[in-house]
XYZ file of C-alpha atoms in Angstrom:
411
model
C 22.478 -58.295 -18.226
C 20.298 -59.881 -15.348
C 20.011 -58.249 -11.934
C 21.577 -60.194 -8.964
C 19.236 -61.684 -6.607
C 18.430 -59.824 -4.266
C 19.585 -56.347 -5.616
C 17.034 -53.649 -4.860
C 15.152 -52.416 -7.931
C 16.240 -48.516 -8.504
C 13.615 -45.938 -7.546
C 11.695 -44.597 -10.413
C 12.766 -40.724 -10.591
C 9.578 -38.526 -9.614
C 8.569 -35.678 -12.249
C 9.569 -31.961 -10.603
C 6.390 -30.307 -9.496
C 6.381 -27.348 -12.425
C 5.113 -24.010 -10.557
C 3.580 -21.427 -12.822
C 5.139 -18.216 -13.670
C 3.924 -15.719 -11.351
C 2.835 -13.468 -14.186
C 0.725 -16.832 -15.545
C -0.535 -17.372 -11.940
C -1.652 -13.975 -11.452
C -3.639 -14.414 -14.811
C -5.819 -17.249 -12.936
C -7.454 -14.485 -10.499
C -10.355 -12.630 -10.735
C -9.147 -9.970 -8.907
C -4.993 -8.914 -8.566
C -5.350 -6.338 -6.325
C -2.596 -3.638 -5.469
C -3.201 -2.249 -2.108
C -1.257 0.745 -1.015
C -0.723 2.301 2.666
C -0.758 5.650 3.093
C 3.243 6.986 3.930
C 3.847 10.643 2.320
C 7.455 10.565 1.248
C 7.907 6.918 1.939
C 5.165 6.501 -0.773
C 8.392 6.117 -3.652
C 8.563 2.317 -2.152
C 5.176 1.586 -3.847
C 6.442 2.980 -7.317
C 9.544 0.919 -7.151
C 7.604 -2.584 -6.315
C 4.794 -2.165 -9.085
C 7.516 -1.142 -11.764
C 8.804 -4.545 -10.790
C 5.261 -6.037 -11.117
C 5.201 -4.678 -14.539
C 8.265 -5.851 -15.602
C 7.192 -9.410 -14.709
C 4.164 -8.979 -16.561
C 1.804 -8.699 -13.898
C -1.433 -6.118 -14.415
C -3.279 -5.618 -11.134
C -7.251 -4.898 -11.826
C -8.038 -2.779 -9.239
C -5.532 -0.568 -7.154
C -7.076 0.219 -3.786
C -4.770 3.343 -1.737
C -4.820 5.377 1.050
C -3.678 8.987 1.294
C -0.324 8.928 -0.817
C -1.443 5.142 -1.776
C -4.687 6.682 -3.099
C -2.382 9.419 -5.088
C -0.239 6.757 -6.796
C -3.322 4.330 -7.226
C -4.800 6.917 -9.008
C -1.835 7.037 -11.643
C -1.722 3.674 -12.169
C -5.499 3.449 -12.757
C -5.780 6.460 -14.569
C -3.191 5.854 -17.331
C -2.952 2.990 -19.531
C -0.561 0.595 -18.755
C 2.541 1.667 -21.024
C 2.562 5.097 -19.385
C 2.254 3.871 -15.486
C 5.921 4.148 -15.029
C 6.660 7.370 -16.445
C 3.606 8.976 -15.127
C 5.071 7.811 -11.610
C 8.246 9.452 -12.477
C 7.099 12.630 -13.654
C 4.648 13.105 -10.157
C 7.779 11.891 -8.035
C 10.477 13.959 -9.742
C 7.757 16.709 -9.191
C 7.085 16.721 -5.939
C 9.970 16.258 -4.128
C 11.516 19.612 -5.036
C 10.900 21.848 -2.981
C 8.620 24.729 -3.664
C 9.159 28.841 -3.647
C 12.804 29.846 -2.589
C 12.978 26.051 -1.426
C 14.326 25.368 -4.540
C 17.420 27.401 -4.969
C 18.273 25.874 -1.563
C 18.235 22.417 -2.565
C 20.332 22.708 -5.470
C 23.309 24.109 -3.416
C 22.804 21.130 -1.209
C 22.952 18.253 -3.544
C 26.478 20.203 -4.695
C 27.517 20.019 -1.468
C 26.539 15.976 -1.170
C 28.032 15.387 -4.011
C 31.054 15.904 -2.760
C 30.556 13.806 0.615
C 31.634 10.886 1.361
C 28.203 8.060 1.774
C 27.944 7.695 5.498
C 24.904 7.198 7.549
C 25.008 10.659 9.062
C 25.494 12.535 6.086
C 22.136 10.374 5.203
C 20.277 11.420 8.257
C 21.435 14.894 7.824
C 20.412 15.087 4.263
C 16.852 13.521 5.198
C 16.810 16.446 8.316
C 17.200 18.736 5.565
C 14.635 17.361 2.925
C 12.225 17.612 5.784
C 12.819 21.055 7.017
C 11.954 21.892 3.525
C 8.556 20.627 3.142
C 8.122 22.267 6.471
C 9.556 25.811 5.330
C 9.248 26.034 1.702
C 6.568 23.275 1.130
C 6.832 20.891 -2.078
C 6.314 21.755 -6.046
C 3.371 20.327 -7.565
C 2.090 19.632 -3.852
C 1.360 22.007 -1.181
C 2.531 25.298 -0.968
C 3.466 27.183 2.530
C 0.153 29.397 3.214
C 1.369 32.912 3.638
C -0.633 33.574 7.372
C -0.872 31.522 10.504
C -4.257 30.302 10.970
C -4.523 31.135 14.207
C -5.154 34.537 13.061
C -8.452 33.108 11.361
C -11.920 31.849 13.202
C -13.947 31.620 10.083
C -13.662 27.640 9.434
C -12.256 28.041 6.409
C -9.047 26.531 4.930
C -7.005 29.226 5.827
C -7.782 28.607 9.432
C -7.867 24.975 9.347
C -4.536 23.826 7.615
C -0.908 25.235 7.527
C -0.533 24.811 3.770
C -2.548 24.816 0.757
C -3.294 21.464 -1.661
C -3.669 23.628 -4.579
C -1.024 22.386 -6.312
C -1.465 19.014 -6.090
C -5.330 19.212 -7.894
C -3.142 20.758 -10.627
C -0.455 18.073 -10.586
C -3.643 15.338 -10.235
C -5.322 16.808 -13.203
C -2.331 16.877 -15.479
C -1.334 13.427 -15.011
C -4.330 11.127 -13.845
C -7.068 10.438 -16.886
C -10.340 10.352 -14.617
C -12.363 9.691 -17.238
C -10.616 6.512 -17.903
C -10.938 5.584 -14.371
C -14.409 6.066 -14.260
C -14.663 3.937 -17.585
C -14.375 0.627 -15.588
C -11.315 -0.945 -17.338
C -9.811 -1.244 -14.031
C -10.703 -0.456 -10.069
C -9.964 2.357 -7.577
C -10.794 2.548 -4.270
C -9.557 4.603 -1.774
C -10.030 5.285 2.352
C -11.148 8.531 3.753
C -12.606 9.604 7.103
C -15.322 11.937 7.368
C -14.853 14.965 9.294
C -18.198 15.891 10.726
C -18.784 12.211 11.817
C -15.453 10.407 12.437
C -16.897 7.683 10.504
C -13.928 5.861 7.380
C -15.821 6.083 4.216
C -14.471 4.082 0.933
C -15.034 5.795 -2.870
C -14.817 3.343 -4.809
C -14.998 3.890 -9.361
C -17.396 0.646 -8.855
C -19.806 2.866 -7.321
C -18.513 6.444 -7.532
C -17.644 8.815 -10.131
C -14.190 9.841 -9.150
C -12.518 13.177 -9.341
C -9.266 14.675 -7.967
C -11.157 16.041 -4.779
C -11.421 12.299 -3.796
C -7.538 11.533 -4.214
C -6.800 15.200 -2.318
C -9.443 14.347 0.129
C -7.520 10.486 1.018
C -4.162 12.570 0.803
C -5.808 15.565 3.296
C -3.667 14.935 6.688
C -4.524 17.081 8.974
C -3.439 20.161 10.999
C -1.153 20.530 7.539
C -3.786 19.809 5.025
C -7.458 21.381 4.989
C -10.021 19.021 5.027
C -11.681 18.529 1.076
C -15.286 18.977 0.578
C -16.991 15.838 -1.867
C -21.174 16.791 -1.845
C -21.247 18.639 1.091
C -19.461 16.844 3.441
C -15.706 17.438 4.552
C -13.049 14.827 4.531
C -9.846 14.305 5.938
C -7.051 11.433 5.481
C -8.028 7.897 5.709
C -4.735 6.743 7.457
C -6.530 8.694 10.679
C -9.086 5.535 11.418
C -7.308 2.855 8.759
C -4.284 3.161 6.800
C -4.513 0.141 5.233
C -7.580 -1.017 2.570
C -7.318 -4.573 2.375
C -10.272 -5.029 4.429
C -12.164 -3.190 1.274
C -11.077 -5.497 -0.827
C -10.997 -9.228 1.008
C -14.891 -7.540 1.777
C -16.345 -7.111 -1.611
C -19.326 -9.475 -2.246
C -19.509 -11.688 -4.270
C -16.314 -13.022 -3.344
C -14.003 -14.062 -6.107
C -10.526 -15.525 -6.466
C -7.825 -12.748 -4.779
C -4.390 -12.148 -5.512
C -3.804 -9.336 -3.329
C -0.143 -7.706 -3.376
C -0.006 -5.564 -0.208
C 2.564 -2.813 0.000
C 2.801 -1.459 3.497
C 4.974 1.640 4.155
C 5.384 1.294 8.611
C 6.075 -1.689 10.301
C 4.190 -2.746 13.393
C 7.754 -4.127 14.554
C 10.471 -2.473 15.808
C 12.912 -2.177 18.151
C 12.609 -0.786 21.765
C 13.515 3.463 21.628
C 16.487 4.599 23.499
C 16.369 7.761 22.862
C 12.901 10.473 22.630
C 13.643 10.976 18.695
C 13.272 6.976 18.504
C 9.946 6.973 20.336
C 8.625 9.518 18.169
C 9.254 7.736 15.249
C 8.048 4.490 17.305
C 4.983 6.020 17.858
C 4.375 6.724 14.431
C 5.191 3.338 13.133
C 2.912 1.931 15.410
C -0.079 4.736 14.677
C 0.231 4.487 10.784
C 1.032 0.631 10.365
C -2.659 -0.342 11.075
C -1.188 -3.128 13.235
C 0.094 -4.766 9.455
C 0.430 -8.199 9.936
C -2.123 -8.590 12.648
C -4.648 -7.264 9.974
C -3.086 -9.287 7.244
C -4.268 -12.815 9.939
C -7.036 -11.435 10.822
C -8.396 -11.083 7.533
C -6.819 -14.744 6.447
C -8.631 -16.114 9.697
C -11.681 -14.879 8.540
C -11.368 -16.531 5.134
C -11.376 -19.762 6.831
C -13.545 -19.381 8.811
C -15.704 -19.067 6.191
C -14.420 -22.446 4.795
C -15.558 -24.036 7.759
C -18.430 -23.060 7.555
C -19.254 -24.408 3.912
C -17.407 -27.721 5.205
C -20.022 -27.894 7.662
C -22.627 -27.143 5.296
C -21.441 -30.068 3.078
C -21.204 -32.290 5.606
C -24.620 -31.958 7.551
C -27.851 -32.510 5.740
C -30.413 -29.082 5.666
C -32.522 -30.676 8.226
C -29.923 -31.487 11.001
C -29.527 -27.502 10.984
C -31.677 -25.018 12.530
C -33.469 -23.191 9.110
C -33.167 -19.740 11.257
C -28.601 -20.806 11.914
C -28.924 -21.436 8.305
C -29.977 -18.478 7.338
C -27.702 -16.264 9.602
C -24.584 -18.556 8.182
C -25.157 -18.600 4.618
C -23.942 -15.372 3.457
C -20.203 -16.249 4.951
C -20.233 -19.919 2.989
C -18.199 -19.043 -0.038
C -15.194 -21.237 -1.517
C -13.295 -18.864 -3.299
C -9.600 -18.451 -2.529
C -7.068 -15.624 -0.971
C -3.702 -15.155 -1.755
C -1.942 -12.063 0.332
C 1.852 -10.865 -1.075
C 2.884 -8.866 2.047
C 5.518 -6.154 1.304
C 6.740 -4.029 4.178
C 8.999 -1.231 3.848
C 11.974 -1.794 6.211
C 13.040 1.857 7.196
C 16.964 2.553 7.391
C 18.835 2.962 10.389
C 19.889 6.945 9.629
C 15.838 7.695 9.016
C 13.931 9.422 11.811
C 10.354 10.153 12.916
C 10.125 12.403 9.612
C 10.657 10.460 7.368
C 7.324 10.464 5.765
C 7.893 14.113 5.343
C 11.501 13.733 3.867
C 10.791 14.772 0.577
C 14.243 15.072 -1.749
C 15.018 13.448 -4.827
C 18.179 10.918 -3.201
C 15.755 9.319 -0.860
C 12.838 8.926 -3.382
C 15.530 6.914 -5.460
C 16.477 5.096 -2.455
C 12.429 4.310 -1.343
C 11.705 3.316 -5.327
C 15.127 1.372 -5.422
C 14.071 -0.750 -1.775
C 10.718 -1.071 -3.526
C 12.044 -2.923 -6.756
C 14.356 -5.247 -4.706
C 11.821 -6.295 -2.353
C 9.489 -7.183 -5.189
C 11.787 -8.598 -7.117
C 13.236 -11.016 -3.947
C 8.908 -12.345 -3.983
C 9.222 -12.432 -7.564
C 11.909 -15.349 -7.150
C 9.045 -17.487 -5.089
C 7.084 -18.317 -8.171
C 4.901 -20.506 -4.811
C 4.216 -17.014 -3.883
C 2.065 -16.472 -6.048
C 0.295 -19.709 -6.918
C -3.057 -20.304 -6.316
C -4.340 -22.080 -2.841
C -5.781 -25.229 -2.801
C -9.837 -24.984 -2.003
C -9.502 -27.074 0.711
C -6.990 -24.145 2.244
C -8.847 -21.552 1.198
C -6.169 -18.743 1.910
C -2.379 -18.569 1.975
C -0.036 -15.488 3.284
C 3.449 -14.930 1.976
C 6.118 -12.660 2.925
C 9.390 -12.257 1.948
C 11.077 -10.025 4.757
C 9.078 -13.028 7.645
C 10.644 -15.635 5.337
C 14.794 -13.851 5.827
C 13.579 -13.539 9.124
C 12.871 -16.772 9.823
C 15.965 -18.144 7.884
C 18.138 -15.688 10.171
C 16.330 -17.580 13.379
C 17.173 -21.187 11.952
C 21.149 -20.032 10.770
């Protein structure tokens, strides 16, 4: 049948961009890099969003962790991947019992919540009560309470340097982290520490290091509770004290190659104003511990394009319009490999308080986990997420909870 004159001639329908998988995307990286924050009991979060990694498929190459990052960085890179999961359980389901008579206690309380109603004070209650328990009894498989005050020692040692003793967890390390397979090179670890004597953050790194448990204890070693750890004759404390966050390590390693880095932070640099002196105390902390998250996360991104820039300008300017000696000085940031940054942030709940990274109890380390799985699993649905940047870009930044956020702004 013929057209009628003048009829407009139907658009042809455009083929649907396809976007990868982001377990197929991931593959095209050199590097998929997990990097943990440092959080104590909020540390569950991290379990929960890499047992949603694994489900998709995704295997990160190198897991990079400070203090209780560095502890469950070392599980994952010291077991093969089929075990991860349950070796998280078993160090989680461990350590948040309480230790000595600490555990008698507990089980009459989780009777007694059982029989509560859900409410967000019998929440904050319960999490009052997980923490007075690390503080009284300490934590199985952990740190147990040391018997004397050091204040009635002057001899340097641990017993007068630290209210409670990381014995356990070198135990608990040993039992379920293979070393030798981390030192084997099948996959990464790095993790942050500070050194005592000099204040100065030092990385160990398997690329470069032969790890043991000291080096997890000595990431984990927060002090006045923990004693600092001695690795070849120097002492070291927690690496959240100068930078809680590694990403720097990792966006830093030379040469640079094609990064998929999934960032799991447990503070937010946000947060509302305090009204009350428990709310700036946990404020404060937030603030301290979050390594200023997402103004790391741009400044790292700016830097990555910067050093785009650069190699445009290269490309565009012939050697001899450029001073040999600029040259020289520029070349080692021209690179034109690409950044991808998956920001997680743990988004505390209303009814938790300035201890919460000391709240150790089995309900809120299946809430942290659970939070941890839906966040990754919300990312998981942005296939985009995950994809590769153009060279041209050079770097892209995604986050889910800035993506609600901004949704909520528009609505």
């Amino acid at each position: 049948m013929a057209r009628a004159r003048g009829a407009k001639k139907s658009a042809k329908p455009q083929p649907r961009k396809t976007v990868a998988s982001p377990a197929v995307a991931a593959r095209g990286y050199a590097h998929v890099a997990l990097v943990l924050q440092g959080g104590g009991a909020l540390g569950s979060y991290q379990c929960g969003v890499y047992e949603s990694l694994h489900e998709a498929g995704i295997r990160p190459n190198w897991f990079a962790g400070t203090s209780i990052g560095a502890i469950n960085a070392a599980i994952l890179a010291g077991n093969a991947p089929e075990h991860r999961i349950e070796r998280l359980h078993a160090f989680w389901n461990t350590i948040c019992e309480p230790g000595g008579a600490g555990a008698a206690i507990a089980t009459s309380v989780r009777a007694v919540l059982d029989w509560l109603p859900a409410t967000h004070e019998i929440d904050a209650w319960a999490n009052s009560l997980g923490a007075l328990g690390a503080l009284a009894f300490g934590q199985q498989g952990f740190f147990n309470v040391r018997p004397q005050s050091p204040f009635l020692f002057n001899d340097g040692s641990a017993a007068a340097t630290s209210y409670y003793d990381t014995a356990p967890l070198k135990k608990t390390l040993e039992r379920l982290v293979d070393f030798d397979r981390i030192n084997s090179g099948d996959v990464r670890l790095s993790i942050g520490t500070t050194n005592v004597r000099n204040g100065n953050f030092r990385y160990f790194d398997s690329a470069h290091d032969t790890i043991r448990a000291e080096h997890i204890m000595a990431s984990g070693a927060l002090p006045p509770a923990f004693p600092a750890i001695e690795i070849d004759g120097e002492h070291y404390w927690d690496g959240g004290l100068v930078s809680n966050t590694p990403l720097d390590h990792v966006l830093a390693e030379t040469p640079r190659r094609d990064t998929l880095a999934l960032q799991v932070d447990l503070w937010s640099a946000r947060g509302e104003l305090p009204r009350t002196m428990a709310d700036v105390l946990e404020r404060q902390k937030d603030i301290q511990y979050s390594s200023r998250t997402r103004l790391g996360t741009d400044h790292e991104a700016n830097l990555h394009k910067l050093r785009h820039a650069i190699r445009r300008l290269f490309d565009q300017v012939s050697p001899g319009n450029i001073d040999p000696q600029l040259r020289q000085t520029l070349q080692p940031w021209v690179c034109d490999n690409v950044i991808n940054i998956v920001h997680l942030i743990y988004q505390a709940k209303p009814y938790e308080a300035q201890f919460k990274d000391y709240a150790f109890g089995l309900g809120t380390q299946r809430e942290h986990w659970a939070a941890g799985r839906t966040d990754m699993e919300q990312s998981l649905e942005h296939p985009d997420f995950f994809a590769k940047p153009a060279r041209d870009v050079g770097v892209a930044t995604h986050d889910v909870h800035r993506l609600v956020a901004a949704r909520r702004e528009r609505a």
